[in-house]
Each structure stands twice: as structure tokens, then as C-alpha cells.
PDB file of C-alpha atoms and ligand atoms in Angstrom:
ATOM      1  CA  MET A 177      -6.138  21.028   8.098  1.00 97.00           C
ATOM      2  CA  PHE A 178      -5.924  17.444   6.793  1.00 98.00           C
ATOM      3  CA  VAL A 179      -5.306  14.851   9.486  1.00 98.00           C
ATOM      4  CA  PRO A 180      -4.185  11.414   8.279  1.00 98.00           C
ATOM      5  CA  GLY A 181      -4.992   8.123   9.898  1.00 98.00           C
ATOM      6  CA  SER A 182      -1.910   5.912   9.928  1.00 98.00           C
ATOM      7  CA  ALA A 183      -3.339   3.769   7.087  1.00 96.00           C
ATOM      8  CA  SER A 184      -4.061   6.769   4.812  1.00 98.00           C
ATOM      9  CA  GLN A 185      -0.944   8.906   5.051  1.00 97.00           C
ATOM     10  CA  SER A 186      -0.122   9.088   1.333  1.00 97.00           C
ATOM     11  CA  LEU A 187      -3.691   9.878   0.311  1.00 97.00           C
ATOM     12  CA  ALA A 188      -4.014  12.621   2.973  1.00 98.00           C
ATOM     13  CA  ALA A 189      -0.744  14.147   1.745  1.00 97.00           C
ATOM     14  CA  ALA A 190      -1.984  13.985  -1.853  1.00 97.00           C
ATOM     15  CA  LEU A 191      -5.231  15.680  -0.793  1.00 97.00           C
ATOM     16  CA  ALA A 192      -3.374  18.447   1.051  1.00 98.00           C
ATOM     17  CA  ALA A 193      -1.233  19.039  -2.041  1.00 97.00           C
ATOM     18  CA  GLU A 194      -4.251  18.922  -4.349  1.00 96.00           C
ATOM     19  CA  THR A 195      -6.189  21.484  -2.284  1.00 96.00           C
ATOM     20  CA  ASP A 196      -3.203  23.535  -1.107  1.00 96.00           C
ATOM     21  CA  ARG A 197      -4.204  23.095   2.528  1.00 96.00           C
ATOM     22  CA  PRO A 198      -2.031  22.204   5.539  1.00 97.00           C
ATOM     23  CA  LEU A 199      -1.312  18.660   6.636  1.00 98.00           C
ATOM     24  CA  ALA A 200      -1.118  17.736  10.315  1.00 98.00           C
ATOM     25  CA  THR A 201       1.457  15.221  11.522  1.00 98.00           C
ATOM     26  CA  PRO A 202      -0.294  13.004  14.061  1.00 98.00           C
ATOM     27  CA  GLU A 203       1.565  10.850  16.540  1.00 98.00           C
ATOM     28  CA  TYR A 204       0.431   7.251  16.613  1.00 98.00           C
ATOM     29  CA  ARG A 205       1.506   5.971  20.019  1.00 97.00           C
ATOM     30  CA  TRP A 206       0.860   2.529  21.455  1.00 98.00           C
ATOM     31  CA  PHE A 207       0.627   1.623  25.113  1.00 98.00           C
ATOM     32  CA  PRO A 208       2.220  -1.645  26.251  1.00 98.00           C
ATOM     33  CA  ASP A 209      -1.228  -3.239  26.606  1.00 97.00           C
ATOM     34  CA  GLY A 210      -1.885  -2.750  22.876  1.00 96.00           C
ATOM     35  CA  GLU A 211      -4.156   0.281  23.132  1.00 98.00           C
ATOM     36  CA  GLU A 212      -3.430   3.173  20.786  1.00 98.00           C
ATOM     37  CA  CYS A 213      -3.356   6.897  21.519  1.00 98.00           C
ATOM     38  CA  ALA A 214      -3.445   8.857  18.242  1.00 98.00           C
ATOM     39  CA  ALA A 215      -2.698  12.524  18.937  1.00 98.00           C
ATOM     40  CA  VAL A 216      -2.458  15.719  16.880  1.00 98.00           C
ATOM     41  CA  PRO A 217      -0.085  17.974  18.857  1.00 97.00           C
ATOM     42  CA  GLY A 218       0.470  20.313  15.889  1.00 93.00           C
ATOM     43  CA  PHE A 219      -3.189  20.783  14.990  1.00 97.00           C
ATOM     44  CA  SER A 220      -4.508  24.310  14.613  1.00 95.00           C
ATOM     45  CA  GLY A 221      -7.546  25.850  13.001  1.00 94.00           C
ATOM     46  CA  ASP A 222     -11.308  25.504  13.044  1.00 96.00           C
ATOM     47  CA  ASP A 223     -11.766  22.897  10.312  1.00 97.00           C
ATOM     48  CA  ALA A 224     -10.383  19.386  10.356  1.00 98.00           C
ATOM     49  CA  VAL A 225     -10.602  16.758   7.638  1.00 98.00           C
ATOM     50  CA  VAL A 226      -9.628  13.379   9.070  1.00 98.00           C
ATOM     51  CA  VAL A 227      -8.688  10.949   6.291  1.00 98.00           C
ATOM     52  CA  ALA A 228      -8.717   7.368   7.495  1.00 98.00           C
ATOM     53  CA  ALA A 229      -9.439   4.147   5.646  1.00 98.00           C
ATOM     54  CA  THR A 230     -10.960   1.789   8.199  1.00 98.00           C
ATOM     55  CA  THR A 231      -9.186  -1.270   6.891  1.00 97.00           C
ATOM     56  CA  SER A 232      -8.854  -2.804  10.365  1.00 97.00           C
ATOM     57  CA  ASN A 233     -10.354  -2.557  13.828  1.00 97.00           C
ATOM     58  CA  ASP A 234      -7.308  -0.560  14.940  1.00 97.00           C
ATOM     59  CA  ALA A 235      -7.751   1.885  12.069  1.00 98.00           C
ATOM     60  CA  PHE A 236     -11.393   2.337  13.031  1.00 98.00           C
ATOM     61  CA  VAL A 237     -10.603   3.140  16.679  1.00 98.00           C
ATOM     62  CA  GLU A 238      -7.836   5.445  15.485  1.00 98.00           C
ATOM     63  CA  LEU A 239     -10.326   7.374  13.327  1.00 98.00           C
ATOM     64  CA  LEU A 240     -12.589   7.862  16.364  1.00 98.00           C
ATOM     65  CA  GLN A 241      -9.610   9.054  18.399  1.00 98.00           C
ATOM     66  CA  LEU A 242      -8.465  11.521  15.722  1.00 98.00           C
ATOM     67  CA  GLN A 243     -11.973  12.944  15.422  1.00 98.00           C
ATOM     68  CA  ASP A 244     -11.980  13.450  19.178  1.00 98.00           C
ATOM     69  CA  ALA A 245      -8.410  14.783  19.290  1.00 98.00           C
ATOM     70  CA  VAL A 246      -9.027  17.549  16.740  1.00 98.00           C
ATOM     71  CA  ARG A 247     -12.106  18.693  18.675  1.00 98.00           C
ATOM     72  CA  GLU A 248     -10.023  18.767  21.854  1.00 98.00           C
ATOM     73  CA  ALA A 249      -7.464  20.846  19.930  1.00 98.00           C
ATOM     74  CA  GLY A 250     -10.078  23.399  18.889  1.00 97.00           C
ATOM     75  CA  ALA A 251     -11.738  22.209  15.677  1.00 98.00           C
ATOM     76  CA  ASP A 252     -15.403  23.057  15.468  1.00 97.00           C
ATOM     77  CA  ASP A 253     -16.037  21.445  12.090  1.00 98.00           C
ATOM     78  CA  VAL A 254     -14.879  17.885  11.498  1.00 98.00           C
ATOM     79  CA  THR A 255     -15.174  16.009   8.219  1.00 98.00           C
ATOM     80  CA  ALA A 256     -14.351  12.306   8.210  1.00 98.00           C
ATOM     81  CA  VAL A 257     -13.134  10.955   4.865  1.00 98.00           C
ATOM     82  CA  LEU A 258     -13.293   7.154   4.765  1.00 98.00           C
ATOM     83  CA  PRO A 259     -11.563   6.239   1.487  1.00 98.00           C
ATOM     84  CA  TYR A 260     -12.410   2.633   2.340  1.00 98.00           C
ATOM     85  CA  MET A 261     -15.217   1.910   4.779  1.00 98.00           C
ATOM     86  CA  GLY A 262     -14.669  -1.363   6.584  1.00 98.00           C
ATOM     87  CA  TYR A 263     -17.654  -3.475   7.644  1.00 98.00           C
ATOM     88  CA  ALA A 264     -19.753  -2.095   4.774  1.00 97.00           C
ATOM     89  CA  ARG A 265     -20.299  -5.642   3.479  1.00 95.00           C
ATOM     90  CA  GLN A 266     -22.338  -6.511   6.590  1.00 97.00           C
ATOM     91  CA  ASP A 267     -25.065  -4.025   5.688  1.00 97.00           C
ATOM     92  CA  ARG A 268     -27.846  -6.257   6.983  1.00 96.00           C
ATOM     93  CA  ALA A 269     -28.350  -9.080   9.443  1.00 97.00           C
ATOM     94  CA  PHE A 270     -28.061 -12.049   7.082  1.00 94.00           C
ATOM     95  CA  GLU A 271     -28.938 -14.505   9.878  1.00 94.00           C
ATOM     96  CA  HIS A 272     -31.033 -14.055  13.002  1.00 97.00           C
ATOM     97  CA  GLY A 273     -28.894 -12.587  15.746  1.00 98.00           C
ATOM     98  CA  GLU A 274     -26.272 -10.988  13.514  1.00 97.00           C
ATOM     99  CA  PRO A 275     -25.431  -7.282  13.762  1.00 98.00           C
ATOM    100  CA  VAL A 276     -25.793  -4.691  11.030  1.00 98.00           C
ATOM    101  CA  SER A 277     -22.100  -3.900  11.390  1.00 98.00           C
ATOM    102  CA  ALA A 278     -22.106  -1.092   8.815  1.00 98.00           C
ATOM    103  CA  ARG A 279     -24.774   0.713  10.818  1.00 98.00           C
ATOM    104  CA  ALA A 280     -22.908   0.273  14.116  1.00 98.00           C
ATOM    105  CA  VAL A 281     -19.714   1.630  12.583  1.00 98.00           C
ATOM    106  CA  ALA A 282     -21.512   4.525  10.857  1.00 98.00           C
ATOM    107  CA  ARG A 283     -23.231   5.568  14.062  1.00 98.00           C
ATOM    108  CA  ALA A 284     -19.954   5.582  15.968  1.00 98.00           C
ATOM    109  CA  VAL A 285     -18.230   7.720  13.302  1.00 98.00           C
ATOM    110  CA  SER A 286     -21.215  10.097  13.255  1.00 98.00           C
ATOM    111  CA  THR A 287     -20.774  10.908  16.937  1.00 98.00           C
ATOM    112  CA  GLY A 288     -17.584  12.825  16.114  1.00 98.00           C
ATOM    113  CA  ALA A 289     -18.158  14.044  12.544  1.00 98.00           C
ATOM    114  CA  ASP A 290     -20.178  16.894  11.058  1.00 98.00           C
ATOM    115  CA  ARG A 291     -19.861  15.423   7.595  1.00 98.00           C
ATOM    116  CA  VAL A 292     -18.639  12.168   6.073  1.00 98.00           C
ATOM    117  CA  VAL A 293     -17.188  11.426   2.649  1.00 98.00           C
ATOM    118  CA  LEU A 294     -17.086   7.825   1.378  1.00 98.00           C
ATOM    119  CA  VAL A 295     -15.491   6.363  -1.742  1.00 98.00           C
ATOM    120  CA  ASN A 296     -17.471   3.575  -3.426  1.00 98.00           C
ATOM    121  CA  PRO A 297     -18.875   1.988  -0.263  1.00 98.00           C
ATOM    122  CA  HIS A 298     -19.686  -1.668  -0.890  1.00 95.00           C
ATOM    123  CA  GLU A 299     -23.419  -0.951  -0.682  1.00 93.00           C
ATOM    124  CA  PRO A 300     -24.565   2.605  -1.469  1.00 93.00           C
ATOM    125  CA  GLY A 301     -27.283   2.263   1.197  1.00 96.00           C
ATOM    126  CA  VAL A 302     -24.714   2.341   4.022  1.00 98.00           C
ATOM    127  CA  ALA A 303     -24.551   6.129   3.548  1.00 98.00           C
ATOM    128  CA  ASP A 304     -28.002   6.268   5.171  1.00 98.00           C
ATOM    129  CA  PHE A 305     -26.641   4.726   8.373  1.00 98.00           C
ATOM    130  CA  PHE A 306     -24.710   7.899   9.267  1.00 98.00           C
ATOM    131  CA  ASP A 307     -26.412  10.531  11.394  1.00 98.00           C
ATOM    132  CA  CYS A 308     -24.741  13.405   9.528  1.00 98.00           C
ATOM    133  CA  PRO A 309     -24.572  14.489   5.859  1.00 98.00           C
ATOM    134  CA  VAL A 310     -22.675  12.051   3.628  1.00 98.00           C
ATOM    135  CA  ASP A 311     -21.109  12.530   0.186  1.00 98.00           C
ATOM    136  CA  VAL A 312     -20.300   9.466  -1.864  1.00 98.00           C
ATOM    137  CA  VAL A 313     -17.484   9.659  -4.423  1.00 98.00           C
ATOM    138  CA  ASP A 314     -17.501   7.251  -7.364  1.00 97.00           C
ATOM    139  CA  ALA A 315     -13.878   6.622  -8.303  1.00 97.00           C
ATOM    140  CA  ALA A 316     -14.512   3.779 -10.774  1.00 97.00           C
ATOM    141  CA  SER A 317     -13.956   5.947 -13.859  1.00 97.00           C
ATOM    142  CA  ARG A 318     -10.361   6.516 -12.706  1.00 96.00           C
ATOM    143  CA  LEU A 319      -9.596   2.822 -13.259  1.00 97.00           C
ATOM    144  CA  ALA A 320      -9.646   3.188 -17.039  1.00 97.00           C
ATOM    145  CA  ALA A 321      -6.525   5.344 -17.441  1.00 96.00           C
ATOM    146  CA  PRO A 322      -3.965   2.834 -16.104  1.00 96.00           C
ATOM    147  CA  LEU A 323      -5.246   0.063 -18.424  1.00 97.00           C
ATOM    148  CA  PRO A 324      -3.287  -0.501 -21.648  1.00 97.00           C
ATOM    149  CA  GLY A 325      -4.687   1.713 -24.402  1.00 97.00           C
ATOM    150  CA  ASP A 326      -4.606  -1.083 -26.990  1.00 97.00           C
ATOM    151  CA  LEU A 327      -6.976  -3.674 -25.524  1.00 98.00           C
ATOM    152  CA  THR A 328      -8.502  -5.929 -28.166  1.00 97.00           C
ATOM    153  CA  GLU A 329     -12.322  -5.734 -28.273  1.00 97.00           C
ATOM    154  CA  PRO A 330     -12.311  -5.423 -24.482  1.00 97.00           C
ATOM    155  CA  LEU A 331     -15.017  -7.003 -22.350  1.00 96.00           C
ATOM    156  CA  PHE A 332     -15.499  -5.341 -18.961  1.00 97.00           C
ATOM    157  CA  LEU A 333     -16.875  -8.044 -16.750  1.00 95.00           C
ATOM    158  CA  GLY A 334     -18.515  -7.819 -13.316  1.00 95.00           C
ATOM    159  CA  PRO A 335     -18.021 -11.038 -11.303  1.00 92.00           C
ATOM    160  CA  ASP A 336     -21.574 -10.529 -10.041  1.00 91.00           C
ATOM    161  CA  GLU A 337     -24.563  -8.486 -11.099  1.00 90.00           C
ATOM    162  CA  SER A 338     -23.916  -5.679  -8.604  1.00 89.00           C
ATOM    163  CA  ALA A 339     -20.491  -5.076 -10.162  1.00 94.00           C
ATOM    164  CA  GLU A 340     -21.875  -4.555 -13.660  1.00 93.00           C
ATOM    165  CA  SER A 341     -22.532  -0.844 -13.134  1.00 95.00           C
ATOM    166  CA  LEU A 342     -18.900  -0.425 -12.065  1.00 97.00           C
ATOM    167  CA  ALA A 343     -17.829  -2.340 -15.173  1.00 97.00           C
ATOM    168  CA  ARG A 344     -19.988  -0.014 -17.273  1.00 98.00           C
ATOM    169  CA  THR A 345     -18.397   3.069 -15.672  1.00 98.00           C
ATOM    170  CA  VAL A 346     -14.902   1.764 -16.428  1.00 98.00           C
ATOM    171  CA  ARG A 347     -15.921   0.824 -19.994  1.00 98.00           C
ATOM    172  CA  ASP A 348     -17.399   4.297 -20.574  1.00 98.00           C
ATOM    173  CA  ALA A 349     -14.249   5.950 -19.261  1.00 98.00           C
ATOM    174  CA  TYR A 350     -12.087   3.625 -21.405  1.00 98.00           C
ATOM    175  CA  GLY A 351     -14.149   4.537 -24.451  1.00 98.00           C
ATOM    176  CA  ALA A 352     -14.505   1.091 -26.051  1.00 97.00           C
ATOM    177  CA  GLY A 353     -15.779  -2.405 -25.377  1.00 97.00           C
ATOM    178  CA  ASP A 354     -18.795  -4.201 -23.914  1.00 95.00           C
ATOM    179  CA  THR A 355     -19.927  -5.167 -20.440  1.00 95.00           C
ATOM    180  CA  ASP A 356     -21.317  -8.353 -18.963  1.00 93.00           C
ATOM    181  CA  PHE A 357     -21.580 -10.000 -15.555  1.00 92.00           C
ATOM    182  CA  PHE A 358     -21.397 -13.440 -14.008  1.00 89.00           C
ATOM    183  CA  GLU A 359     -23.517 -14.940 -11.256  1.00 86.00           C
ATOM    184  CA  LYS A 360     -21.583 -15.397  -8.023  1.00 79.00           C
ATOM    185  CA  GLU A 361     -22.249 -17.477  -4.947  1.00 79.00           C
ATOM    186  CA  ARG A 362     -20.155 -17.454  -1.785  1.00 75.00           C
ATOM    187  CA  ASP A 363     -20.279 -20.137   0.892  1.00 79.00           C
ATOM    188  CA  TYR A 364     -19.999 -17.977   4.026  1.00 74.00           C
ATOM    189  CA  ASP A 365     -18.907 -20.945   6.144  1.00 78.00           C
ATOM    190  CA  THR A 366     -15.932 -21.890   4.003  1.00 80.00           C
ATOM    191  CA  GLY A 367     -15.383 -18.550   2.214  1.00 72.00           C
ATOM    192  CA  GLU A 368     -15.395 -20.441  -1.099  1.00 80.00           C
ATOM    193  CA  VAL A 369     -16.647 -18.543  -4.127  1.00 74.00           C
ATOM    194  CA  SER A 370     -18.255 -20.122  -7.159  1.00 79.00           C
ATOM    195  CA  VAL A 371     -19.033 -18.234 -10.302  1.00 76.00           C
ATOM    196  CA  LYS A 372     -21.487 -19.115 -13.040  1.00 78.00           C
ATOM    197  CA  PRO A 373     -20.300 -17.667 -16.337  1.00 74.00           C
ATOM    198  CA  SER A 374     -22.528 -15.843 -18.767  1.00 80.00           C
ATOM    199  CA  ASP A 375     -22.571 -16.943 -22.391  1.00 81.00           C
ATOM    200  CA  ALA A 376     -20.414 -13.988 -23.465  1.00 81.00           C
ATOM    201  CA  ASP A 377     -18.187 -14.796 -26.417  1.00 85.00           C
ATOM    202  CA  VAL A 378     -14.699 -13.839 -25.235  1.00 90.00           C
ATOM    203  CA  ALA A 379     -12.616 -15.678 -27.859  1.00 92.00           C
ATOM    204  CA  GLY A 380      -9.723 -13.478 -28.867  1.00 94.00           C
ATOM    205  CA  ARG A 381     -10.924 -10.602 -26.700  1.00 96.00           C
ATOM    206  CA  ASP A 382      -9.140  -8.947 -23.788  1.00 97.00           C
ATOM    207  CA  VAL A 383     -11.061  -9.100 -20.528  1.00 96.00           C
ATOM    208  CA  VAL A 384     -11.069  -6.660 -17.597  1.00 97.00           C
ATOM    209  CA  VAL A 385     -12.758  -8.072 -14.482  1.00 97.00           C
ATOM    210  CA  VAL A 386     -14.087  -5.086 -12.515  1.00 97.00           C
ATOM    211  CA  ASP A 387     -15.103  -5.222  -8.832  1.00 97.00           C
ATOM    212  CA  ASP A 388     -15.363  -2.722  -5.998  1.00 97.00           C
ATOM    213  CA  ILE A 389     -13.047  -4.675  -3.680  1.00 97.00           C
ATOM    214  CA  VAL A 390     -10.384  -7.290  -4.280  1.00 97.00           C
ATOM    215  CA  ALA A 391      -9.648  -8.789  -0.865  1.00 97.00           C
ATOM    216  CA  THR A 392      -8.628 -12.472  -0.942  1.00 96.00           C
ATOM    217  CA  GLY A 393      -8.754 -12.474  -4.743  1.00 96.00           C
ATOM    218  CA  SER A 394     -11.150 -15.464  -4.726  1.00 94.00           C
ATOM    219  CA  THR A 395     -13.952 -13.676  -6.577  1.00 94.00           C
ATOM    220  CA  VAL A 396     -11.815 -12.372  -9.420  1.00 95.00           C
ATOM    221  CA  SER A 397      -9.736 -15.528  -9.775  1.00 95.00           C
ATOM    222  CA  GLU A 398     -12.871 -17.715  -9.910  1.00 91.00           C
ATOM    223  CA  ALA A 399     -14.298 -15.432 -12.602  1.00 91.00           C
ATOM    224  CA  VAL A 400     -11.069 -15.685 -14.585  1.00 93.00           C
ATOM    225  CA  GLU A 401     -10.924 -19.482 -14.194  1.00 91.00           C
ATOM    226  CA  ALA A 402     -14.430 -19.646 -15.631  1.00 88.00           C
ATOM    227  CA  LEU A 403     -13.108 -18.037 -18.823  1.00 87.00           C
ATOM    228  CA  HIS A 404     -10.199 -20.387 -19.328  1.00 81.00           C
ATOM    229  CA  ASP A 405     -11.687 -22.759 -21.842  1.00 80.00           C
ATOM    230  CA  ARG A 406     -12.971 -19.864 -23.941  1.00 87.00           C
ATOM    231  CA  ASP A 407      -9.711 -18.783 -25.517  1.00 89.00           C
ATOM    232  CA  CYS A 408      -9.825 -15.185 -24.301  1.00 92.00           C
ATOM    233  CA  GLY A 409      -6.937 -12.783 -24.741  1.00 95.00           C
ATOM    234  CA  ARG A 410      -5.179 -10.829 -22.004  1.00 97.00           C
ATOM    235  CA  VAL A 411      -6.860 -10.610 -18.591  1.00 97.00           C
ATOM    236  CA  PHE A 412      -6.742  -7.682 -16.180  1.00 97.00           C
ATOM    237  CA  ALA A 413      -8.459  -6.963 -12.863  1.00 97.00           C
ATOM    238  CA  ALA A 414      -9.592  -3.476 -11.892  1.00 98.00           C
ATOM    239  CA  CYS A 415     -10.933  -2.499  -8.476  1.00 98.00           C
ATOM    240  CA  VAL A 416     -11.435   0.643  -6.438  1.00 98.00           C
ATOM    241  CA  HIS A 417     -10.250  -0.910  -3.173  1.00 98.00           C
ATOM    242  CA  GLY A 418      -7.194  -3.124  -3.598  1.00 97.00           C
ATOM    243  CA  MET A 419      -7.068  -4.844  -0.215  1.00 96.00           C
ATOM    244  CA  LEU A 420      -5.099  -7.755  -1.688  1.00 96.00           C
ATOM    245  CA  VAL A 421      -4.796  -9.691   1.557  1.00 96.00           C
ATOM    246  CA  GLY A 422      -2.815 -12.884   2.151  1.00 96.00           C
ATOM    247  CA  ASN A 423      -1.967 -14.731  -1.044  1.00 98.00           C
ATOM    248  CA  ALA A 424      -4.337 -12.686  -3.249  1.00 97.00           C
ATOM    249  CA  ARG A 425      -1.602 -11.513  -5.628  1.00 96.00           C
ATOM    250  CA  THR A 426      -0.364 -15.058  -6.178  1.00 97.00           C
ATOM    251  CA  LYS A 427      -3.885 -16.404  -6.591  1.00 97.00           C
ATOM    252  CA  LEU A 428      -4.641 -13.796  -9.235  1.00 97.00           C
ATOM    253  CA  ALA A 429      -1.359 -14.296 -11.067  1.00 97.00           C
ATOM    254  CA  ALA A 430      -1.871 -18.081 -11.046  1.00 97.00           C
ATOM    255  CA  ALA A 431      -5.334 -17.572 -12.522  1.00 96.00           C
ATOM    256  CA  GLY A 432      -3.773 -15.624 -15.403  1.00 96.00           C
ATOM    257  CA  VAL A 433      -4.429 -12.027 -14.348  1.00 97.00           C
ATOM    258  CA  GLU A 434      -1.708  -9.973 -15.995  1.00 97.00           C
ATOM    259  CA  ARG A 435      -2.122  -6.937 -13.750  1.00 96.00           C
ATOM    260  CA  VAL A 436      -4.377  -5.644 -10.958  1.00 96.00           C
ATOM    261  CA  VAL A 437      -5.285  -1.984 -11.346  1.00 96.00           C
ATOM    262  CA  ALA A 438      -6.434  -0.284  -8.112  1.00 97.00           C
ATOM    263  CA  THR A 439      -6.779   3.175  -6.600  1.00 97.00           C
ATOM    264  CA  ASP A 440      -5.083   4.436  -3.456  1.00 97.00           C
ATOM    265  CA  THR A 441      -8.111   4.144  -1.142  1.00 98.00           C
ATOM    266  CA  VAL A 442      -6.184   1.305   0.483  1.00 97.00           C
ATOM    267  CA  GLU A 443      -2.575   2.333   0.917  1.00 94.00           C
ATOM    268  CA  ARG A 444      -0.126   0.184  -1.047  1.00 87.00           C
ATOM    269  CA  GLU A 445       3.130   0.966  -2.763  1.00 80.00           C
ATOM    270  CA  GLU A 446       1.897   0.073  -6.214  1.00 76.00           C
ATOM    271  CA  SER A 447      -1.386   2.033  -6.453  1.00 71.00           C
ATOM    272  CA  ASP A 448      -2.078   2.962 -10.068  1.00 83.00           C
ATOM    273  CA  VAL A 449      -4.261   6.000  -9.699  1.00 94.00           C
ATOM    274  CA  SER A 450      -5.214   8.410  -6.940  1.00 96.00           C
ATOM    275  CA  VAL A 451      -8.701   9.314  -5.778  1.00 97.00           C
ATOM    276  CA  ALA A 452      -7.327  12.603  -4.374  1.00 97.00           C
ATOM    277  CA  PRO A 453      -8.666  14.810  -7.230  1.00 96.00           C
ATOM    278  CA  ALA A 454     -12.167  13.312  -6.911  1.00 97.00           C
ATOM    279  CA  LEU A 455     -12.094  13.697  -3.119  1.00 98.00           C
ATOM    280  CA  ALA A 456     -10.870  17.284  -3.452  1.00 97.00           C
ATOM    281  CA  ASP A 457     -13.828  18.049  -5.716  1.00 96.00           C
ATOM    282  CA  ALA A 458     -16.237  16.484  -3.208  1.00 97.00           C
ATOM    283  CA  LEU A 459     -14.734  18.404  -0.288  1.00 96.00           C
ATOM    284  CA  ASP A 460     -14.949  21.693  -2.146  1.00 90.00           C
ATOM    285  CA  GLY A 461     -18.405  20.968  -3.545  1.00 77.00           C
TER     286      GLY A 461
HETATM  287  C1  LIG B 217     -18.424  -8.678  -2.605  1.00 75.41           C
HETATM  288  O1  LIG B 217     -19.619  -8.713  -2.911  1.00 75.41           O
HETATM  289  C2  LIG B 217     -17.489  -7.667  -3.178  1.00 75.41           C
HETATM  290  O2  LIG B 217     -18.089  -6.929  -4.198  1.00 75.41           O
HETATM  291  C3  LIG B 217     -16.225  -8.304  -3.687  1.00 75.41           C
HETATM  292  O3  LIG B 217     -16.557  -9.167  -4.784  1.00 75.41           O
HETATM  293  C4  LIG B 217     -15.563  -9.114  -2.611  1.00 75.41           C
HETATM  294  O4  LIG B 217     -15.454  -8.363  -1.441  1.00 75.41           O
HETATM  295  C5  LIG B 217     -14.192  -9.562  -3.059  1.00 75.41           C
HETATM  296  O5  LIG B 217     -13.625 -10.307  -2.053  1.00 75.41           O
HETATM  297  P1  LIG B 217     -12.575 -11.450  -2.367  1.00 75.41           P
HETATM  298  O6  LIG B 217     -11.466 -10.826  -3.166  1.00 75.41           O
HETATM  299  O7  LIG B 217     -12.153 -11.915  -1.013  1.00 75.41           O
HETATM  300  O8  LIG B 217     -13.296 -12.513  -3.123  1.00 75.41           O
END
């Protein structure tokens, strides 16, 4: 039985439909003091697949509660699907005294899961932090289909070096174009991002900036700004996890991004493509 976290209801429903398996209807109740009690009164069966993007602290606690609730209700095999794994960006202690947040989160999830499935975690190495088997799904190839089919000499651009392999995956799935990457620096005190462009010739070419996450939109919009004096054509952004927090949409539009293509790992009304088929394959594999 699929059990949705409150932030992953559409994806869990899509997965249940894709795999022809039942979907539980949890109750997400809140006590007056702000604590949640996520319950699964209708749960039955031995196997539970809890689908919960940990996009917030509340969503993370809710995932732990749902894992516990299905065990209480009789499940003896629990898979946790984290379409988006929060805290994965803090995969090391960057300064003395900092936590390895990804490890702390992974250990907590492992206490209630027999298996974990992740979709494009920010750093692949975070999979090793779990104390149970982990499957990692790469959904980047799905980002090609929603892009216009008539891009002119497209350049798939990673805003930093680590995003170039994602850009390559999208380019390969699109079937045309080149890849390149910029050098990115972020001031962690101010949050400001600066991007050093490559010498790619983009004149007259359409550009797709590809990243794993678009959160505040600063990274992609800085990359796009860096292209402005180069006479490029249309500009798109493509990401697996479209967090799009705060004024990200406006920032991207103001920078000249025509459209942001994203999957449904983070629930939004305008997701372009679902990771449900890829997750279904991983769960059945
Ligand atoms: C960071 O290394 C990630 O790959 C993304 O570039 C980053 O999380 C995007 O965040 P924002 O949209 O806030 O710049």
C-alpha cells in the first residue's frame, strides 16, 4: 500500500495508479501546540511504501511518524521514498562545529525503513549515510520531453561543474545540442551567488540551464544574466526539484527565463513531467 506524506499526495497517487496498488488515505492532524500526528487508520497489508518529500522540517517529522504508524498498523516491510531529500546539501561539516545534516536525517529515516528510494539527491554520496539499502533514481532524462522540440542549436548549461552531468543527460535525452558549465561561487553568509561564465559561443543559440534544484532561483538567474551580452536566443531552465521558493519565479522571469521545466518531486500545480514511472521501475526492480 502506498502511503503519502502530505507534501507528496499527487506523486503517491500517480505511483499507485502506475503500479496498480492501493493508496492509503492518511489523516494529518495537528495539535494546538503545533505538533503533528499523521495517522493511517485505513492501512492494511504487510508492505508499506511511504512517499514523502522532506521539503520542510514538518514533512520530515511526518515521514518518521508515517513509517512508525504503518508498523503499528501491521506492516513488516517499509520502504521510504524520498522524492526530494531535504538537508542533502549539508553533506559535510563545512566549518568546524557544523553537523553533517544529511547523515543525521538519513540515520533517523533508517530507523523506520527497510529500504529507501531517493530521486537525484543533491550529492550521490548521501545514499551511503542510510543504514539500509538505498536505490537512487535519476530523473534528469525526463526533463527533455517538456522542452520545445524546435530549439535552435541548443546549449545545455550547468551553472556549476557538478551540474554538467545532469546537463549531459538532458542533452542526450533531447537528442541534439552541446553541453558546458559555468563556475559558481556562493557567499554562505549573504546567500549571494556569483557565476563565472565559460567562453561558450551562445550567439543565436537557445540555452537550457540545467540544475538539480531550483530553490531561490539565484543560481539559474545569475547564470542567465552572465549570458546577456552574448546575444543568445531563447532561455529555459530545467531542474529535477522545482522548489521555487519566495520570489524565485519572478527572479527567473526577470532574468529572461521563458519557462522553468521541473518534475513532480516537489509538489506544485504546474509540474511538467512525473517521476512516477521511474520510481515504479525502481520499486519493482
Ligand atoms: C547547489 O549546489 C544546487 O545544485 C543548486 O544550484 C542550488 O541548490 C540552487 O539553489 P538556488 O536556486 O537557491 O540558487
